[in-house]
Structure formats: C-alpha cells, structure tokens
PDB file of C-alpha atoms in Angstrom:
ATOM      1  CA  MET T   1      -2.160  -4.345 -28.200  1.00 89.00           C
ATOM      2  CA  LYS T   2      -5.013  -2.632 -30.010  1.00 93.00           C
ATOM      3  CA  ARG T   3      -8.203  -1.781 -28.171  1.00 95.00           C
ATOM      4  CA  PHE T   4     -10.514  -4.743 -28.827  1.00 94.00           C
ATOM      5  CA  TYR T   5     -13.763  -3.520 -27.232  1.00 96.00           C
ATOM      6  CA  ASP T   6     -16.235  -0.695 -27.668  1.00 96.00           C
ATOM      7  CA  THR T   7     -18.185  -0.430 -24.422  1.00 97.00           C
ATOM      8  CA  VAL T   8     -17.154  -0.737 -20.783  1.00 98.00           C
ATOM      9  CA  GLY T   9     -19.727  -1.639 -18.146  1.00 98.00           C
ATOM     10  CA  THR T  10     -20.126  -3.232 -14.730  1.00 98.00           C
ATOM     11  CA  ARG T  11     -22.440  -5.843 -13.304  1.00 97.00           C
ATOM     12  CA  GLU T  12     -23.297  -7.167  -9.859  1.00 97.00           C
ATOM     13  CA  ARG T  13     -23.600 -10.837  -8.979  1.00 93.00           C
ATOM     14  CA  ASP T  14     -24.114 -12.372  -5.549  1.00 92.00           C
ATOM     15  CA  GLY T  15     -22.906  -9.245  -3.777  1.00 93.00           C
ATOM     16  CA  ALA T  16     -19.737  -8.818  -5.861  1.00 97.00           C
ATOM     17  CA  TRP T  17     -18.952  -6.705  -8.915  1.00 98.00           C
ATOM     18  CA  GLN T  18     -17.309  -7.307 -12.271  1.00 98.00           C
ATOM     19  CA  VAL T  19     -16.165  -5.144 -15.173  1.00 98.00           C
ATOM     20  CA  THR T  20     -17.639  -6.039 -18.558  1.00 98.00           C
ATOM     21  CA  LEU T  21     -16.219  -5.302 -22.006  1.00 98.00           C
ATOM     22  CA  ASP T  22     -18.922  -5.419 -24.667  1.00 98.00           C
ATOM     23  CA  GLY T  23     -21.040  -7.310 -22.154  1.00 97.00           C
ATOM     24  CA  ARG T  24     -18.466  -9.979 -21.340  1.00 97.00           C
ATOM     25  CA  GLY T  25     -17.175 -10.253 -17.777  1.00 97.00           C
ATOM     26  CA  LEU T  26     -13.447  -9.899 -17.213  1.00 97.00           C
ATOM     27  CA  LYS T  27     -11.247 -12.619 -15.804  1.00 98.00           C
ATOM     28  CA  THR T  28      -7.972 -12.416 -13.906  1.00 98.00           C
ATOM     29  CA  VAL T  29      -4.638 -13.274 -15.447  1.00 96.00           C
ATOM     30  CA  LYS T  30      -5.037 -16.816 -14.051  1.00 97.00           C
ATOM     31  CA  GLY T  31      -8.545 -17.236 -15.445  1.00 98.00           C
ATOM     32  CA  ALA T  32     -10.749 -16.596 -12.409  1.00 98.00           C
ATOM     33  CA  ASP T  33     -13.760 -14.312 -12.661  1.00 97.00           C
ATOM     34  CA  GLN T  34     -12.505 -10.863 -11.648  1.00 98.00           C
ATOM     35  CA  MET T  35     -15.146 -10.248  -8.984  1.00 98.00           C
ATOM     36  CA  VAL T  36     -14.451  -7.390  -6.566  1.00 98.00           C
ATOM     37  CA  PRO T  37     -16.267  -6.552  -3.313  1.00 97.00           C
ATOM     38  CA  SER T  38     -17.569  -3.021  -3.914  1.00 97.00           C
ATOM     39  CA  ARG T  39     -19.151  -0.766  -6.491  1.00 96.00           C
ATOM     40  CA  LYS T  40     -16.470   1.877  -5.898  1.00 96.00           C
ATOM     41  CA  LEU T  41     -13.668  -0.537  -6.680  1.00 97.00           C
ATOM     42  CA  VAL T  42     -15.321  -1.920  -9.804  1.00 98.00           C
ATOM     43  CA  GLU T  43     -15.884   1.642 -11.021  1.00 97.00           C
ATOM     44  CA  ALA T  44     -12.170   2.356 -10.568  1.00 97.00           C
ATOM     45  CA  LEU T  45     -11.329  -0.766 -12.566  1.00 98.00           C
ATOM     46  CA  ALA T  46     -13.833   0.144 -15.280  1.00 98.00           C
ATOM     47  CA  SER T  47     -12.329   3.621 -15.527  1.00 98.00           C
ATOM     48  CA  GLU T  48      -8.934   2.147 -16.402  1.00 98.00           C
ATOM     49  CA  TRP T  49     -10.476   0.310 -19.362  1.00 98.00           C
ATOM     50  CA  ASP T  50     -12.651   3.244 -20.384  1.00 97.00           C
ATOM     51  CA  ASN T  51      -9.698   5.645 -20.469  1.00 96.00           C
ATOM     52  CA  GLN T  52      -7.671   3.585 -22.941  1.00 97.00           C
ATOM     53  CA  SER T  53      -7.006   4.955 -26.391  1.00 95.00           C
ATOM     54  CA  GLU T  54      -6.717   2.939 -29.595  1.00 95.00           C
ATOM     55  CA  ASP T  55      -3.565   1.258 -28.243  1.00 96.00           C
ATOM     56  CA  LEU T  56      -3.832  -0.334 -24.801  1.00 96.00           C
ATOM     57  CA  ASP T  57      -1.137   0.710 -22.321  1.00 96.00           C
ATOM     58  CA  PRO T  58      -0.362  -2.229 -19.977  1.00 94.00           C
ATOM     59  CA  ALA T  59       1.212   0.153 -17.444  1.00 94.00           C
ATOM     60  CA  SER T  60      -2.060   2.045 -17.021  1.00 96.00           C
ATOM     61  CA  PHE T  61      -3.914  -0.826 -15.282  1.00 97.00           C
ATOM     62  CA  PRO T  62      -2.481  -0.709 -11.740  1.00 97.00           C
ATOM     63  CA  MET T  63      -5.854  -1.234 -10.048  1.00 97.00           C
ATOM     64  CA  ARG T  64      -6.608  -4.216 -12.282  1.00 98.00           C
ATOM     65  CA  ASP T  65      -3.203  -5.686 -11.448  1.00 98.00           C
ATOM     66  CA  MET T  66      -3.830  -5.318  -7.706  1.00 98.00           C
ATOM     67  CA  ALA T  67      -7.270  -6.893  -8.072  1.00 98.00           C
ATOM     68  CA  ASP T  68      -5.795  -9.841  -9.975  1.00 98.00           C
ATOM     69  CA  TYR T  69      -3.121 -10.246  -7.301  1.00 98.00           C
ATOM     70  CA  ALA T  70      -5.747 -10.181  -4.543  1.00 98.00           C
ATOM     71  CA  ILE T  71      -7.855 -12.843  -6.274  1.00 98.00           C
ATOM     72  CA  ASP T  72      -5.163 -15.081  -7.755  1.00 98.00           C
ATOM     73  CA  VAL T  73      -2.564 -14.932  -4.972  1.00 98.00           C
ATOM     74  CA  VAL T  74      -3.652 -13.355  -1.696  1.00 98.00           C
ATOM     75  CA  ALA T  75      -7.024 -15.116  -1.495  1.00 97.00           C
ATOM     76  CA  HIS T  76      -5.177 -18.446  -1.409  1.00 97.00           C
ATOM     77  CA  SER T  77      -2.361 -17.435   0.955  1.00 96.00           C
ATOM     78  CA  ARG T  78      -3.569 -14.844   3.439  1.00 95.00           C
ATOM     79  CA  GLY T  79      -1.570 -16.398   6.264  1.00 95.00           C
ATOM     80  CA  GLU T  80       1.634 -16.372   4.247  1.00 96.00           C
ATOM     81  CA  VAL T  81       1.115 -12.763   3.168  1.00 97.00           C
ATOM     82  CA  ALA T  82       0.418 -11.741   6.764  1.00 97.00           C
ATOM     83  CA  SER T  83       3.597 -13.517   7.905  1.00 96.00           C
ATOM     84  CA  LYS T  84       5.599 -11.706   5.249  1.00 96.00           C
ATOM     85  CA  LEU T  85       4.123  -8.355   6.238  1.00 97.00           C
ATOM     86  CA  VAL T  86       4.809  -8.764   9.944  1.00 96.00           C
ATOM     87  CA  THR T  87       8.546  -8.977   9.208  1.00 95.00           C
ATOM     88  CA  TYR T  88       8.378  -5.269   8.331  1.00 95.00           C
ATOM     89  CA  ALA T  89       7.767  -4.564  12.032  1.00 92.00           C
ATOM     90  CA  ASP T  90      11.342  -5.634  12.803  1.00 90.00           C
ATOM     91  CA  THR T  91      12.774  -3.160  10.294  1.00 92.00           C
ATOM     92  CA  ASP T  92      10.055  -0.503  10.422  1.00 96.00           C
ATOM     93  CA  THR T  93      11.389   2.861   9.285  1.00 95.00           C
ATOM     94  CA  LEU T  94       9.606   4.698  12.093  1.00 96.00           C
ATOM     95  CA  LEU T  95      11.309   2.610  14.781  1.00 96.00           C
ATOM     96  CA  TYR T  96      14.913   3.304  13.740  1.00 94.00           C
ATOM     97  CA  ARG T  97      16.066   6.700  14.972  1.00 92.00           C
ATOM     98  CA  ALA T  98      19.244   8.671  14.463  1.00 91.00           C
ATOM     99  CA  ASP T  99      21.876   8.889  17.191  1.00 89.00           C
ATOM    100  CA  ARG T 100      21.432  11.525  19.885  1.00 87.00           C
ATOM    101  CA  ASP T 101      23.956  13.913  18.336  1.00 86.00           C
ATOM    102  CA  GLU T 102      22.289  13.998  14.895  1.00 90.00           C
ATOM    103  CA  ALA T 103      20.109  16.951  13.941  1.00 89.00           C
ATOM    104  CA  ILE T 104      17.487  14.825  12.233  1.00 93.00           C
ATOM    105  CA  LEU T 105      16.551  13.077  15.476  1.00 95.00           C
ATOM    106  CA  ALA T 106      14.281  15.886  16.708  1.00 93.00           C
ATOM    107  CA  LYS T 107      12.336  15.827  13.430  1.00 94.00           C
ATOM    108  CA  GLN T 108      12.042  12.050  13.512  1.00 96.00           C
ATOM    109  CA  GLU T 109      10.652  12.093  17.022  1.00 96.00           C
ATOM    110  CA  ALA T 110       8.248  14.961  16.346  1.00 96.00           C
ATOM    111  CA  THR T 111       6.897  13.318  13.187  1.00 97.00           C
ATOM    112  CA  TRP T 112       7.037   9.619  13.979  1.00 97.00           C
ATOM    113  CA  GLU T 113       6.272   9.397  17.680  1.00 97.00           C
ATOM    114  CA  PRO T 114       2.619  10.565  17.433  1.00 98.00           C
ATOM    115  CA  ILE T 115       1.974   7.985  14.704  1.00 98.00           C
ATOM    116  CA  LEU T 116       3.622   5.207  16.706  1.00 98.00           C
ATOM    117  CA  THR T 117       2.005   5.992  20.048  1.00 98.00           C
ATOM    118  CA  ALA T 118      -1.448   6.152  18.441  1.00 98.00           C
ATOM    119  CA  PHE T 119      -0.737   2.850  16.669  1.00 98.00           C
ATOM    120  CA  GLU T 120       0.356   1.168  19.902  1.00 98.00           C
ATOM    121  CA  LYS T 121      -2.731   2.401  21.712  1.00 98.00           C
ATOM    122  CA  ARG T 122      -5.057   1.086  18.979  1.00 97.00           C
ATOM    123  CA  GLU T 123      -3.347  -2.288  18.755  1.00 97.00           C
ATOM    124  CA  GLY T 124      -2.706  -2.773  22.484  1.00 97.00           C
ATOM    125  CA  LEU T 125       1.023  -3.413  22.185  1.00 96.00           C
ATOM    126  CA  THR T 126       4.427  -1.758  22.526  1.00 95.00           C
ATOM    127  CA  LEU T 127       7.160  -1.580  19.898  1.00 96.00           C
ATOM    128  CA  LYS T 128      10.857  -1.022  20.572  1.00 94.00           C
ATOM    129  CA  ARG T 129      12.477   2.170  19.308  1.00 94.00           C
ATOM    130  CA  VAL T 130      16.060   1.712  18.140  1.00 92.00           C
ATOM    131  CA  SER T 131      18.862   4.275  18.160  1.00 89.00           C
ATOM    132  CA  GLY T 132      21.165   3.872  15.162  1.00 76.00           C
ATOM    133  CA  VAL T 133      21.145   1.129  12.565  1.00 72.00           C
ATOM    134  CA  ILE T 134      21.703  -1.954  14.736  1.00 78.00           C
ATOM    135  CA  HIS T 135      18.853  -4.367  14.082  1.00 82.00           C
ATOM    136  CA  ALA T 136      16.602  -5.204  17.015  1.00 84.00           C
ATOM    137  CA  LEU T 137      13.908  -7.874  17.035  1.00 89.00           C
ATOM    138  CA  GLN T 138      10.460  -6.884  18.262  1.00 94.00           C
ATOM    139  CA  ASP T 139       8.718  -8.926  20.946  1.00 94.00           C
ATOM    140  CA  LYS T 140       7.182 -12.106  19.527  1.00 95.00           C
ATOM    141  CA  PRO T 141       3.756 -11.690  21.214  1.00 95.00           C
ATOM    142  CA  ALA T 142       3.363  -8.238  19.628  1.00 95.00           C
ATOM    143  CA  LEU T 143       4.279  -9.604  16.204  1.00 96.00           C
ATOM    144  CA  ALA T 144       1.911 -12.552  16.610  1.00 96.00           C
ATOM    145  CA  LYS T 145      -0.909 -10.190  17.483  1.00 96.00           C
ATOM    146  CA  LEU T 146      -0.289  -8.115  14.354  1.00 97.00           C
ATOM    147  CA  ARG T 147      -0.016 -11.212  12.174  1.00 97.00           C
ATOM    148  CA  ASP T 148      -3.325 -12.600  13.427  1.00 96.00           C
ATOM    149  CA  LYS T 149      -5.022  -9.272  12.759  1.00 96.00           C
ATOM    150  CA  MET T 150      -3.730  -9.100   9.187  1.00 97.00           C
ATOM    151  CA  ALA T 151      -4.550 -12.735   8.437  1.00 95.00           C
ATOM    152  CA  GLY T 152      -8.172 -11.806   9.119  1.00 95.00           C
ATOM    153  CA  PHE T 153      -8.271  -9.093   6.457  1.00 96.00           C
ATOM    154  CA  ASP T 154     -10.061  -9.752   3.186  1.00 96.00           C
ATOM    155  CA  PRO T 155      -7.718 -10.400   0.237  1.00 97.00           C
ATOM    156  CA  PHE T 156      -8.257  -6.964  -1.327  1.00 98.00           C
ATOM    157  CA  THR T 157      -7.497  -5.016   1.838  1.00 97.00           C
ATOM    158  CA  LEU T 158      -4.466  -7.226   2.439  1.00 97.00           C
ATOM    159  CA  ALA T 159      -3.188  -6.655  -1.105  1.00 98.00           C
ATOM    160  CA  GLY T 160      -3.480  -2.890  -0.671  1.00 98.00           C
ATOM    161  CA  LEU T 161      -1.809  -3.071   2.732  1.00 98.00           C
ATOM    162  CA  GLU T 162       1.074  -5.115   1.328  1.00 98.00           C
ATOM    163  CA  ALA T 163       1.728  -2.536  -1.378  1.00 98.00           C
ATOM    164  CA  MET T 164       1.596   0.401   1.052  1.00 98.00           C
ATOM    165  CA  THR T 165       3.796  -1.321   3.624  1.00 98.00           C
ATOM    166  CA  SER T 166       6.504  -2.291   1.148  1.00 97.00           C
ATOM    167  CA  LEU T 167       6.588   1.165  -0.437  1.00 97.00           C
ATOM    168  CA  ALA T 168       6.755   2.909   2.943  1.00 97.00           C
ATOM    169  CA  ALA T 169       9.091   0.270   4.447  1.00 96.00           C
ATOM    170  CA  SER T 170       6.804   0.537   7.459  1.00 97.00           C
ATOM    171  CA  LEU T 171       4.064  -1.737   8.738  1.00 98.00           C
ATOM    172  CA  THR T 172       2.872   0.958  11.139  1.00 97.00           C
ATOM    173  CA  ILE T 173       2.387   3.348   8.215  1.00 98.00           C
ATOM    174  CA  GLY T 174       0.551   0.698   6.184  1.00 98.00           C
ATOM    175  CA  LEU T 175      -1.820  -0.265   8.985  1.00 98.00           C
ATOM    176  CA  THR T 176      -2.385   3.344  10.027  1.00 98.00           C
ATOM    177  CA  ALA T 177      -3.396   4.137   6.444  1.00 98.00           C
ATOM    178  CA  LEU T 178      -6.341   1.750   6.851  1.00 97.00           C
ATOM    179  CA  GLU T 179      -7.816   3.816   9.675  1.00 97.00           C
ATOM    180  CA  PRO T 180     -10.990   5.791   8.788  1.00 95.00           C
ATOM    181  CA  ASP T 181      -9.397   9.181   9.504  1.00 95.00           C
ATOM    182  CA  ALA T 182      -6.041   8.447   7.877  1.00 97.00           C
ATOM    183  CA  ASP T 183      -4.219  11.182   5.945  1.00 98.00           C
ATOM    184  CA  PRO T 184      -2.329   9.188   3.284  1.00 98.00           C
ATOM    185  CA  VAL T 185      -0.251  12.128   2.068  1.00 97.00           C
ATOM    186  CA  ALA T 186       0.938  12.950   5.593  1.00 98.00           C
ATOM    187  CA  LEU T 187       1.710   9.271   6.192  1.00 98.00           C
ATOM    188  CA  TRP T 188       3.755   9.063   3.015  1.00 97.00           C
ATOM    189  CA  GLN T 189       5.632  12.205   3.994  1.00 96.00           C
ATOM    190  CA  ALA T 190       6.414  10.646   7.362  1.00 97.00           C
ATOM    191  CA  ALA T 191       7.723   7.491   5.691  1.00 96.00           C
ATOM    192  CA  SER T 192       9.863   9.637   3.362  1.00 94.00           C
ATOM    193  CA  LEU T 193      11.226  11.908   6.088  1.00 96.00           C
ATOM    194  CA  GLU T 194      14.813  10.706   5.923  1.00 91.00           C
ATOM    195  CA  GLU T 195      14.972  10.828   2.126  1.00 89.00           C
ATOM    196  CA  GLU T 196      13.604  14.355   2.110  1.00 88.00           C
ATOM    197  CA  TRP T 197      16.017  15.400   4.846  1.00 87.00           C
ATOM    198  CA  GLN T 198      18.979  14.095   2.865  1.00 84.00           C
ATOM    199  CA  ALA T 199      17.743  15.795  -0.308  1.00 80.00           C
ATOM    200  CA  ASP T 200      17.434  19.105   1.531  1.00 76.00           C
ATOM    201  CA  GLU T 201      20.900  18.684   3.018  1.00 75.00           C
ATOM    202  CA  TRP T 202      22.805  17.540  -0.066  1.00 75.00           C
ATOM    203  CA  GLY T 203      20.726  18.777  -2.975  1.00 74.00           C
ATOM    204  CA  ARG T 204      17.999  17.303  -5.097  1.00 75.00           C
ATOM    205  CA  ASP T 205      18.642  15.005  -8.020  1.00 81.00           C
ATOM    206  CA  TYR T 206      16.089  14.898 -10.837  1.00 72.00           C
ATOM    207  CA  GLU T 207      16.068  11.104 -11.180  1.00 83.00           C
ATOM    208  CA  ALA T 208      15.781  10.568  -7.422  1.00 80.00           C
ATOM    209  CA  GLU T 209      12.930  13.081  -7.260  1.00 84.00           C
ATOM    210  CA  GLU T 210      11.167  11.272 -10.091  1.00 90.00           C
ATOM    211  CA  ARG T 211      11.532   7.927  -8.307  1.00 90.00           C
ATOM    212  CA  ARG T 212      10.139   9.380  -5.093  1.00 90.00           C
ATOM    213  CA  ALA T 213       7.193  10.897  -6.950  1.00 92.00           C
ATOM    214  CA  THR T 214       6.453   7.557  -8.606  1.00 95.00           C
ATOM    215  CA  ARG T 215       6.561   5.737  -5.283  1.00 96.00           C
ATOM    216  CA  GLN T 216       4.244   8.298  -3.725  1.00 96.00           C
ATOM    217  CA  THR T 217       1.772   7.840  -6.580  1.00 96.00           C
ATOM    218  CA  ASP T 218       1.937   4.070  -6.112  1.00 97.00           C
ATOM    219  CA  PHE T 219       1.400   4.420  -2.359  1.00 98.00           C
ATOM    220  CA  LEU T 220      -1.626   6.673  -2.777  1.00 98.00           C
ATOM    221  CA  ARG T 221      -3.085   4.349  -5.399  1.00 97.00           C
ATOM    222  CA  ALA T 222      -2.695   1.353  -3.079  1.00 98.00           C
ATOM    223  CA  TYR T 223      -4.417   3.419  -0.384  1.00 98.00           C
ATOM    224  CA  GLU T 224      -7.325   4.139  -2.739  1.00 97.00           C
ATOM    225  CA  PHE T 225      -7.499   0.457  -3.666  1.00 98.00           C
ATOM    226  CA  ALA T 226      -7.723  -0.624  -0.021  1.00 97.00           C
ATOM    227  CA  LYS T 227     -10.255   2.085   0.820  1.00 96.00           C
ATOM    228  CA  ALA T 228     -12.396   1.302  -2.221  1.00 96.00           C
ATOM    229  CA  THR T 229     -12.591  -2.305  -1.084  1.00 93.00           C
ATOM    230  CA  ALA T 230     -14.652  -1.318   1.942  1.00 82.00           C
ATOM    231  CA  ALA T 231     -16.739   1.383   0.210  1.00 71.00           C
TER     232      ALA T 231
END
C-alpha cells in the first residue's frame, strides 16, 4: 500500500490519546477509536507512521497491532485472557529443572531461583519446582490469586504481559517484567537459558540464532508497550 498521508500528529481527548494522519484520528482494525492511555504510548504509535516511506510496510507496525489487540480483544475479555495466562504457571520454564546429574542444573538454579523467590515474596505465594519434564500442577489457590491480579490489569498492560509471557514461556518472567526495576534483557536471557546452553554445547545455527534474535526483539517491544502504558 502506498503512503496516503502527509502529516502525523497526536491529540488528547478525555484523558486518552490518539494518533492523527492529516488531522484525522486513527481507528482500530475493528473500527473503534484507537485511544491509548498515555502520551508516551501514542508517541510510539505515531513514530511507526512517521517512519514509513512511500510504500507502507505492514510488518513495521507492531505497537499499533498490540494497541488494536488491547482495544478490540482484551478490553472485552480480560477475565478470559487472565485465565489463559495463568495456565503458563503450570508449565513455566523457570519451574522445570534438569535432573540432579545434569550440568545445566547449577546454572538454572543460580539464574532462576533469585527471580522465583523474589516473585513469590512479592505475590505472597509458593510455586512448585519440578525436576525433569514430568508435568506438575501448581496449587489452585496460588493460580487463582495470580488470575485475579491479572484480571485487574488494564487492557494495554495485559496485552503486553500476554506477549511477554508467551514469548518467554514463563508467567513469572512476564509479571516480573512489569516491576518498576525490571531488567528486560536479563529476564529474556533467563528465559532463554536452556536454548543458549544447548547452542553453546552443540553449536550455533544461523536460522536458530535469527529466530532467537527476533523473539528477543518482540519480547523487548512488548515490554516497552506495557511500560509505555503507565508512563
């Protein structure tokens, strides 16, 4: 598609913000006004439009796509999204450790345990660590507590959390990334520990490295989206 606008702007209305193209406010893919909750987020959305060349690149609007998803989907189903997210606690990457005779175990415990213990302290719950790959269900009261917390998030924060959690295969990583002092790069590295270990052990493949780099970029962008929501 050819670029169909000359100027990109933003406007505020009733405490929310909207990108404008030649003075006209943008709508979501489902036709709702694309109103976002912060100046920082609307500026990020405007930048995507402003950086387009003569031909629009649909793949270069990830923040817009997350905003549309938050407005069109999450805003109408926060409980369902929270229920979906809490299932990641049962399969959380950080909870599944290698067997005692495997060399990677020491690195898993050194990297993951501080994240998990801090998470448990903040949330007031305990999660089961699992040795090996046998699936173990977490305690229902702990999961219910996490679900209720997430159902109370605004749609934009929840959309960013969903993206981070699915990319990291870890709800603890996703929720920890929302903390004010979070280090998103370190959190992504923790989530990728096993992949990196295997690559170091068996050699690095160009396509696998490219996929990991893309997923890291997507994770960090979802982090910026969630953080911009509260800015």
